[in-house]
Short mmCIF file of C-alpha atoms in Angstrom, two decimals:
data_model
loop_
_atom_site.label_atom_id
_atom_site.label_comp_id
_atom_site.label_asym_id
_atom_site.label_seq_id
_atom_site.Cartn_x
_atom_site.Cartn_y
_atom_site.Cartn_z
CA UNK T 1 10.20 9.29 -25.70
CA UNK T 2 10.34 12.90 -24.63
CA UNK T 3 13.03 13.49 -27.24
CA UNK T 4 10.64 12.25 -29.94
CA UNK T 5 7.93 14.49 -28.52
CA UNK T 6 10.30 17.44 -28.56
CA UNK T 7 11.18 16.77 -32.21
CA UNK T 8 7.49 16.48 -33.09
CA UNK T 9 6.66 19.77 -31.34
CA UNK T 10 9.57 21.46 -33.06
CA UNK T 11 8.44 20.24 -36.49
CA UNK T 12 4.82 21.20 -35.81
CA UNK T 13 5.73 24.68 -34.62
CA UNK T 14 7.97 25.06 -37.68
CA UNK T 15 4.99 24.35 -39.91
CA UNK T 16 3.04 27.08 -38.14
CA UNK T 17 0.95 25.03 -35.69
CA UNK T 18 -0.85 26.85 -32.87
CA UNK T 19 0.56 26.00 -29.41
CA UNK T 20 -2.86 25.60 -27.81
CA UNK T 21 -4.15 23.35 -30.60
CA UNK T 22 -0.94 21.33 -30.43
CA UNK T 23 -1.40 20.81 -26.70
CA UNK T 24 -5.00 19.58 -27.14
CA UNK T 25 -3.98 17.18 -29.89
CA UNK T 26 -1.13 15.72 -27.86
CA UNK T 27 -3.18 15.31 -24.68
CA UNK T 28 -5.96 13.67 -26.68
CA UNK T 29 -3.47 11.19 -28.14
CA UNK T 30 -2.26 10.04 -24.72
CA UNK T 31 0.58 12.33 -23.66
CA UNK T 32 0.49 13.56 -20.06
CA UNK T 33 -0.50 17.22 -19.96
CA UNK T 34 2.43 18.37 -17.80
CA UNK T 35 4.89 16.69 -20.15
CA UNK T 36 3.25 18.40 -23.13
CA UNK T 37 3.26 21.77 -21.38
CA UNK T 38 6.93 21.45 -20.43
CA UNK T 39 7.86 20.44 -23.97
CA UNK T 40 5.94 23.35 -25.48
CA UNK T 41 7.64 25.68 -22.98
CA UNK T 42 10.99 24.63 -24.40
CA UNK T 43 10.29 26.83 -27.44
CA UNK T 44 9.84 30.55 -27.06
CA UNK T 45 8.28 30.97 -30.51
CA UNK T 46 9.20 30.99 -34.21
CA UNK T 47 11.57 33.37 -35.96
CA UNK T 48 10.96 35.35 -39.19
CA UNK T 49 11.71 32.24 -41.30
CA UNK T 50 9.27 30.07 -39.34
CA UNK T 51 12.00 28.11 -37.49
CA UNK T 52 11.18 27.36 -33.81
CA UNK T 53 13.50 29.10 -31.31
CA UNK T 54 14.49 26.88 -28.34
CA UNK T 55 14.63 28.33 -24.84
CA UNK T 56 18.29 29.03 -23.96
CA UNK T 57 19.60 26.41 -21.54
CA UNK T 58 22.85 25.44 -19.87
CA UNK T 59 23.08 21.79 -20.88
CA UNK T 60 26.60 20.88 -19.72
CA UNK T 61 26.07 22.48 -16.36
CA UNK T 62 22.80 20.61 -15.91
CA UNK T 63 24.36 17.24 -16.76
CA UNK T 64 27.31 17.75 -14.40
CA UNK T 65 24.90 18.78 -11.64
CA UNK T 66 22.74 15.69 -12.20
CA UNK T 67 25.77 13.37 -12.13
CA UNK T 68 26.85 14.98 -8.87
CA UNK T 69 23.41 14.63 -7.26
CA UNK T 70 22.75 11.07 -8.42
CA UNK T 71 26.23 9.82 -7.47
CA UNK T 72 26.02 11.43 -4.05
CA UNK T 73 22.58 9.93 -3.45
CA UNK T 74 23.95 6.51 -4.50
CA UNK T 75 26.86 6.84 -2.05
CA UNK T 76 24.70 8.01 0.87
CA UNK T 77 22.18 5.26 0.13
CA UNK T 78 24.94 2.62 0.30
CA UNK T 79 26.23 4.12 3.54
CA UNK T 80 22.74 3.94 5.07
CA UNK T 81 22.13 0.37 3.86
CA UNK T 82 25.44 -0.99 5.15
CA UNK T 83 25.33 0.95 8.42
CA UNK T 84 21.75 -0.14 9.17
CA UNK T 85 22.62 -3.75 8.31
CA UNK T 86 25.71 -3.66 10.52
CA UNK T 87 23.81 -2.08 13.40
CA UNK T 88 20.97 -4.62 13.23
CA UNK T 89 23.50 -7.49 12.98
CA UNK T 90 25.20 -6.20 16.10
CA UNK T 91 21.84 -6.01 17.92
CA UNK T 92 21.03 -9.59 16.90
CA UNK T 93 24.46 -10.67 18.20
CA UNK T 94 23.66 -9.04 21.54
CA UNK T 95 20.23 -10.63 21.84
CA UNK T 96 21.29 -14.10 20.69
CA UNK T 97 24.88 -14.62 21.81
CA UNK T 98 26.85 -17.44 20.27
CA UNK T 99 29.57 -18.81 22.55
CA UNK T 100 31.36 -20.37 19.58
CA UNK T 101 32.06 -17.15 17.70
CA UNK T 102 31.73 -14.22 20.12
CA UNK T 103 35.25 -13.64 21.31
CA UNK T 104 34.72 -10.09 22.27
CA UNK T 105 32.18 -7.34 21.91
CA UNK T 106 32.91 -3.78 21.20
CA UNK T 107 30.77 -0.70 21.28
CA UNK T 108 32.81 0.76 18.43
CA UNK T 109 30.92 -0.94 15.60
CA UNK T 110 27.59 0.22 17.05
CA UNK T 111 28.83 3.80 17.48
CA UNK T 112 30.25 3.83 13.96
CA UNK T 113 26.98 2.58 12.45
CA UNK T 114 24.91 5.13 14.39
CA UNK T 115 27.21 7.95 13.26
CA UNK T 116 26.95 6.86 9.61
CA UNK T 117 23.15 6.72 9.76
CA UNK T 118 22.87 10.09 11.47
CA UNK T 119 25.07 11.70 8.82
CA UNK T 120 24.05 9.86 5.64
CA UNK T 121 20.28 9.37 5.98
CA UNK T 122 19.30 13.07 6.18
CA UNK T 123 21.61 13.82 3.23
CA UNK T 124 20.10 10.97 1.20
CA UNK T 125 16.57 12.15 2.04
CA UNK T 126 17.44 15.73 1.10
CA UNK T 127 19.02 14.68 -2.22
CA UNK T 128 16.07 12.44 -3.10
CA UNK T 129 13.64 15.31 -2.39
CA UNK T 130 15.79 17.66 -4.46
CA UNK T 131 15.87 15.25 -7.41
CA UNK T 132 12.12 14.61 -7.05
CA UNK T 133 11.37 18.33 -7.23
CA UNK T 134 13.73 18.69 -10.18
CA UNK T 135 11.87 15.95 -12.02
CA UNK T 136 8.50 17.53 -11.24
CA UNK T 137 9.79 20.75 -12.81
CA UNK T 138 11.45 19.05 -15.77
CA UNK T 139 9.51 15.83 -16.55
CA UNK T 140 11.78 15.17 -19.54
CA UNK T 141 14.56 14.47 -17.02
CA UNK T 142 12.86 11.18 -16.18
CA UNK T 143 14.48 10.01 -19.38
CA UNK T 144 17.97 11.27 -18.49
CA UNK T 145 20.73 8.72 -18.96
CA UNK T 146 22.42 9.31 -15.60
CA UNK T 147 19.09 8.77 -13.82
CA UNK T 148 18.39 5.55 -15.72
CA UNK T 149 21.93 4.28 -15.14
CA UNK T 150 21.77 4.91 -11.41
CA UNK T 151 18.32 3.41 -10.95
CA UNK T 152 19.16 0.26 -12.92
CA UNK T 153 22.53 -0.07 -11.17
CA UNK T 154 20.73 0.00 -7.80
CA UNK T 155 18.13 -2.49 -9.09
CA UNK T 156 20.85 -4.90 -10.25
CA UNK T 157 22.88 -4.62 -7.03
CA UNK T 158 19.90 -5.09 -4.70
CA UNK T 159 18.56 -7.95 -6.82
CA UNK T 160 21.94 -9.72 -6.73
CA UNK T 161 22.21 -9.22 -2.97
CA UNK T 162 18.68 -10.59 -2.45
CA UNK T 163 19.31 -13.63 -4.67
CA UNK T 164 22.65 -14.32 -2.99
CA UNK T 165 20.99 -13.99 0.39
CA UNK T 166 18.29 -16.52 -0.50
CA UNK T 167 20.85 -18.96 -1.91
CA UNK T 168 22.92 -18.67 1.28
CA UNK T 169 19.86 -19.27 3.46
CA UNK T 170 18.87 -22.33 1.43
CA UNK T 171 22.42 -23.72 1.54
CA UNK T 172 22.62 -23.17 5.29
CA UNK T 173 19.24 -24.84 5.72
CA UNK T 174 20.32 -27.86 3.66
CA UNK T 175 23.50 -28.10 5.74
CA UNK T 176 21.36 -28.16 8.86
CA UNK T 177 22.93 -25.00 10.32
CA UNK T 178 19.90 -22.72 10.12
CA UNK T 179 19.85 -21.06 13.54
CA UNK T 180 17.55 -18.24 14.67
CA UNK T 181 20.54 -15.92 14.77
CA UNK T 182 21.43 -16.68 11.16
CA UNK T 183 17.82 -16.50 9.97
CA UNK T 184 17.35 -13.05 11.51
CA UNK T 185 20.50 -11.76 9.84
CA UNK T 186 19.40 -13.17 6.48
CA UNK T 187 16.01 -11.45 6.94
CA UNK T 188 17.75 -8.15 7.71
CA UNK T 189 19.77 -8.34 4.48
CA UNK T 190 16.70 -9.34 2.47
CA UNK T 191 14.58 -6.61 4.08
CA UNK T 192 17.04 -3.81 3.36
CA UNK T 193 17.82 -4.88 -0.20
CA UNK T 194 14.17 -5.50 -1.09
CA UNK T 195 13.07 -2.13 0.33
CA UNK T 196 15.60 -0.33 -1.87
CA UNK T 197 14.72 -2.55 -4.85
CA UNK T 198 11.00 -1.83 -4.45
CA UNK T 199 11.58 1.90 -4.06
CA UNK T 200 13.49 2.19 -7.32
CA UNK T 201 11.22 -0.26 -9.14
CA UNK T 202 8.39 2.17 -8.35
CA UNK T 203 10.51 5.00 -9.76
CA UNK T 204 10.87 3.04 -13.01
CA UNK T 205 7.11 2.40 -13.13
CA UNK T 206 6.40 6.08 -12.51
CA UNK T 207 8.75 7.00 -15.35
CA UNK T 208 6.75 4.69 -17.63
CA UNK T 209 3.38 5.86 -16.35
CA UNK T 210 4.13 9.55 -16.70
CA UNK T 211 4.08 9.46 -20.48
CA UNK T 212 0.66 7.78 -20.44
CA UNK T 213 -2.67 9.52 -20.24
CA UNK T 214 -3.79 7.62 -17.12
CA UNK T 215 -0.91 8.90 -15.08
CA UNK T 216 -1.73 12.43 -16.15
CA UNK T 217 -5.36 11.93 -15.11
CA UNK T 218 -4.29 10.68 -11.68
CA UNK T 219 -1.93 13.55 -11.07
CA UNK T 220 -3.51 16.48 -9.33
CA UNK R 1 -5.69 -2.79 -18.52
CA UNK R 2 -8.88 -1.00 -17.48
CA UNK R 3 -9.02 2.66 -16.54
CA UNK R 4 -10.03 1.69 -12.98
CA UNK R 5 -7.08 -0.66 -12.57
CA UNK R 6 -4.68 1.91 -13.90
CA UNK R 7 -5.94 4.57 -11.54
CA UNK R 8 -5.53 2.24 -8.55
CA UNK R 9 -2.05 1.33 -9.68
CA UNK R 10 -1.19 5.00 -10.11
CA UNK R 11 -2.36 5.87 -6.57
CA UNK R 12 -0.51 2.93 -5.03
CA UNK R 13 2.63 3.79 -6.96
CA UNK R 14 2.47 7.42 -5.86
CA UNK R 15 2.07 6.44 -2.23
CA UNK R 16 4.56 3.56 -1.99
CA UNK R 17 7.82 5.61 -1.98
CA UNK R 18 6.53 7.73 0.90
CA UNK R 19 5.46 4.62 2.82
CA UNK R 20 8.84 2.96 2.25
CA UNK R 21 10.63 6.12 3.33
CA UNK R 22 8.57 6.41 6.53
CA UNK R 23 9.16 2.72 7.25
CA UNK R 24 12.92 3.13 6.78
CA UNK R 25 12.83 6.16 9.08
CA UNK R 26 11.10 4.16 11.81
CA UNK R 27 13.52 1.23 11.50
CA UNK R 28 16.57 3.50 11.48
CA UNK R 29 15.44 5.53 14.51
CA UNK R 30 14.49 2.33 16.35
CA UNK R 31 17.86 0.73 15.54
CA UNK R 32 19.74 3.85 16.69
CA UNK R 33 17.84 3.85 19.99
CA UNK R 34 18.43 0.12 20.50
CA UNK R 35 22.11 0.67 19.71
CA UNK R 36 22.36 3.47 22.26
CA UNK R 37 20.64 1.23 24.83
CA UNK R 38 23.33 -1.39 24.20
CA UNK R 39 26.30 0.96 24.42
CA UNK R 40 24.79 3.07 27.20
CA UNK R 41 25.33 6.28 25.26
CA UNK R 42 28.37 8.58 25.14
CA UNK R 43 28.41 9.60 28.82
CA UNK R 44 28.08 6.05 30.12
CA UNK R 45 30.79 4.92 27.70
CA UNK R 46 33.12 7.56 29.12
CA UNK R 47 32.55 6.10 32.59
CA UNK R 48 33.12 2.54 31.32
CA UNK R 49 36.41 3.62 29.77
CA UNK R 50 37.56 5.27 33.00
CA UNK R 51 36.71 2.07 34.90
CA UNK R 52 38.51 -0.06 32.31
CA UNK R 53 41.57 2.14 32.85
CA UNK R 54 41.27 1.65 36.65
CA UNK R 55 40.95 -2.12 36.29
CA UNK R 56 43.97 -2.17 33.98
CA UNK R 57 45.97 -0.11 36.51
CA UNK R 58 45.02 -2.38 39.42
CA UNK R 59 45.90 -5.42 37.33
CA UNK R 60 49.34 -3.97 36.62
CA UNK R 61 49.81 -3.13 40.32
CA UNK R 62 49.04 -6.74 41.27
CA UNK R 63 51.74 -7.87 38.81
CA UNK R 64 54.23 -5.38 40.28
CA UNK R 65 53.44 -6.48 43.83
CA UNK R 66 53.91 -10.10 42.76
CA UNK R 67 57.34 -9.26 41.33
CA UNK R 68 58.15 -7.39 44.54
CA UNK R 69 57.10 -10.44 46.56
CA UNK R 70 59.28 -12.78 44.50
CA UNK R 71 62.26 -10.58 45.31
CA UNK R 72 61.57 -9.62 48.94
CA UNK R 73 59.38 -12.56 50.11
CA UNK R 74 56.83 -10.09 51.46
CA UNK R 75 54.33 -7.63 49.98
CA UNK R 76 55.34 -3.93 50.12
CA UNK R 77 54.20 -1.68 52.95
CA UNK R 78 53.14 1.10 50.60
CA UNK R 79 52.83 1.49 46.84
CA UNK R 80 55.78 3.92 46.83
CA UNK R 81 58.06 0.99 47.67
CA UNK R 82 57.40 -0.49 44.24
CA UNK R 83 60.42 0.08 42.01
CA UNK R 84 59.94 2.81 39.42
CA UNK R 85 61.65 0.57 36.87
CA UNK R 86 58.47 -1.49 36.70
CA UNK R 87 56.45 1.41 35.37
CA UNK R 88 55.63 0.50 31.81
CA UNK R 89 56.67 3.23 29.35
CA UNK R 90 56.98 5.75 32.19
CA UNK R 91 53.34 5.24 33.03
CA UNK R 92 52.41 5.44 36.65
CA UNK R 93 49.77 2.86 37.51
CA UNK R 94 49.19 4.10 41.03
CA UNK R 95 47.11 7.17 40.07
CA UNK R 96 43.39 7.24 39.35
CA UNK R 97 42.86 8.58 35.79
CA UNK R 98 40.06 10.93 36.83
CA UNK R 99 41.00 12.27 40.26
CA UNK R 100 44.78 11.81 39.88
CA UNK R 101 44.86 10.50 43.46
CA UNK R 102 46.65 7.32 44.40
CA UNK R 103 44.64 4.10 44.65
CA UNK R 104 44.25 2.96 48.25
CA UNK R 105 46.63 0.14 49.15
CA UNK R 106 46.79 -1.66 52.47
CA UNK R 107 49.14 -4.39 53.53
CA UNK R 108 47.14 -6.97 55.50
CA UNK R 109 49.99 -9.40 56.16
CA UNK R 110 53.20 -10.53 54.49
CA UNK R 111 51.10 -12.49 52.00
CA UNK R 112 47.85 -10.54 51.77
CA UNK R 113 47.02 -7.02 50.66
CA UNK R 114 44.05 -4.86 49.73
CA UNK R 115 43.63 -2.58 46.71
CA UNK R 116 40.75 -0.07 46.46
CA UNK R 117 39.41 2.25 43.78
CA UNK R 118 36.39 4.48 43.29
CA UNK R 119 34.52 3.25 40.21
CA UNK R 120 32.21 5.40 38.08
CA UNK R 121 29.83 2.60 37.13
CA UNK R 122 28.79 -0.96 37.86
CA UNK R 123 30.81 -3.42 35.78
CA UNK R 124 27.59 -5.32 35.00
CA UNK R 125 26.16 -2.22 33.27
CA UNK R 126 28.93 -2.40 30.66
CA UNK R 127 27.20 -5.07 28.66
CA UNK R 128 29.42 -4.84 25.60
CA UNK R 129 32.60 -5.38 27.56
CA UNK R 130 33.47 -9.06 27.70
CA UNK R 131 36.76 -8.42 29.42
CA UNK R 132 38.33 -11.60 30.75
CA UNK R 133 38.89 -9.78 34.02
CA UNK R 134 35.13 -9.51 34.44
CA UNK R 135 34.53 -13.08 33.39
CA UNK R 136 33.38 -15.82 35.74
CA UNK R 137 36.24 -17.99 34.49
CA UNK R 138 37.81 -19.36 37.69
CA UNK R 139 41.15 -20.23 36.11
CA UNK R 140 41.88 -16.49 35.94
CA UNK R 141 43.51 -15.45 39.22
CA UNK R 142 41.72 -12.12 39.39
CA UNK R 143 38.08 -11.06 39.18
CA UNK R 144 37.64 -7.33 38.80
CA UNK R 145 33.84 -7.12 38.75
CA UNK R 146 32.84 -4.08 40.75
CA UNK R 147 29.81 -2.03 41.83
CA UNK R 148 29.67 1.73 41.26
CA UNK R 149 31.58 3.68 43.90
CA UNK R 150 34.27 2.66 46.35
CA UNK R 151 35.27 -0.99 46.10
CA UNK R 152 38.13 -3.03 47.53
CA UNK R 153 39.72 -6.28 46.39
CA UNK R 154 41.66 -8.50 48.80
CA UNK R 155 44.51 -10.49 47.25
CA UNK R 156 46.31 -13.41 48.86
CA UNK R 157 49.40 -15.34 47.88
CA UNK R 158 49.04 -18.69 46.19
CA UNK R 159 51.61 -21.10 44.82
CA UNK R 160 50.68 -22.49 41.42
CA UNK R 161 51.58 -25.88 40.07
CA UNK R 162 54.47 -27.98 41.35
CA UNK R 163 56.92 -25.13 40.72
CA UNK R 164 57.20 -22.25 43.10
CA UNK R 165 55.30 -19.85 40.88
CA UNK R 166 53.71 -17.23 43.12
CA UNK R 167 50.49 -15.54 42.02
CA UNK R 168 48.08 -13.28 43.85
CA UNK R 169 44.43 -14.24 43.70
CA UNK R 170 41.28 -12.52 44.85
CA UNK R 171 38.97 -15.47 44.22
#
């Protein structure tokens, strides 16, 4: 969408349109003001032949940087999700012991999960903040392919995990094996995957809303 | 969709990521604290490991004394009488891992003896350790549950089964 807007602005500037008038027209027709401003800022002016001059940018560097940030946030998010799940499972095992399956307990799995959370969660938070600020500065990046790929990959994975979890719970229930211990673990898996799913679903909705006038009106 | 509805949706959507993040933070911090409560934390775990080492040493000593008894028909007078050949991979089981002092051994009779150690923690505090030596399973000949501090176990000879298999029990 932003690419179309950029092309439109480029054409309009090429035909000699005034930047301020262009901004008013675009905002009036439903484009968010910050998106319009950022798009207009991508052109420094027109040359002697009336061709718009784009602002010099380092595209390849930007793309590589985004891939790095999004991949790292995906990895740290997975670490957090699995470590938190493992830690909560272990706590459930402690609270509701099962004589049939608990051969031995070990503090190692708890220590390992704590260490992963302590390392990965601050990094994930930092990366998410960094990407959020980047998107506030460059709203057109909401449309970047790497961002879309990562968000939809996370949505698919968490949706599959949630569905699988529900199917497993239902099967266990039908088999008559639904214990409190199992139910709690199923709830932990569902809780973690649905939290992540919801978080990124909101990101998708925000991406959609940003190019609409209402979102621009709400932003302040 | 009305303007009003859209505005509400926009506010909710702007707030939800922060709420989810704060919620995750709370759950993660809570889980880490609960985990540390279970393990006892790094310093407690160090103590548990020292005690596990002591229990393992004492267990090995009981085996060595049993072997000595099978050969000599009496328990040794001191731990130094145990043959060095029994030391597993040159490891000496008679020394405390922390203080490097010998465990206290006392011969009570030809068939009874006492072994003592100074433990760093109560074996009940080590909740994650389901060592068979701490278990209430009475078929095991030894029970190494211990309080914190100095603790002694008295072992006596017993003949198991119809064969002349000698074991030393403290139950």
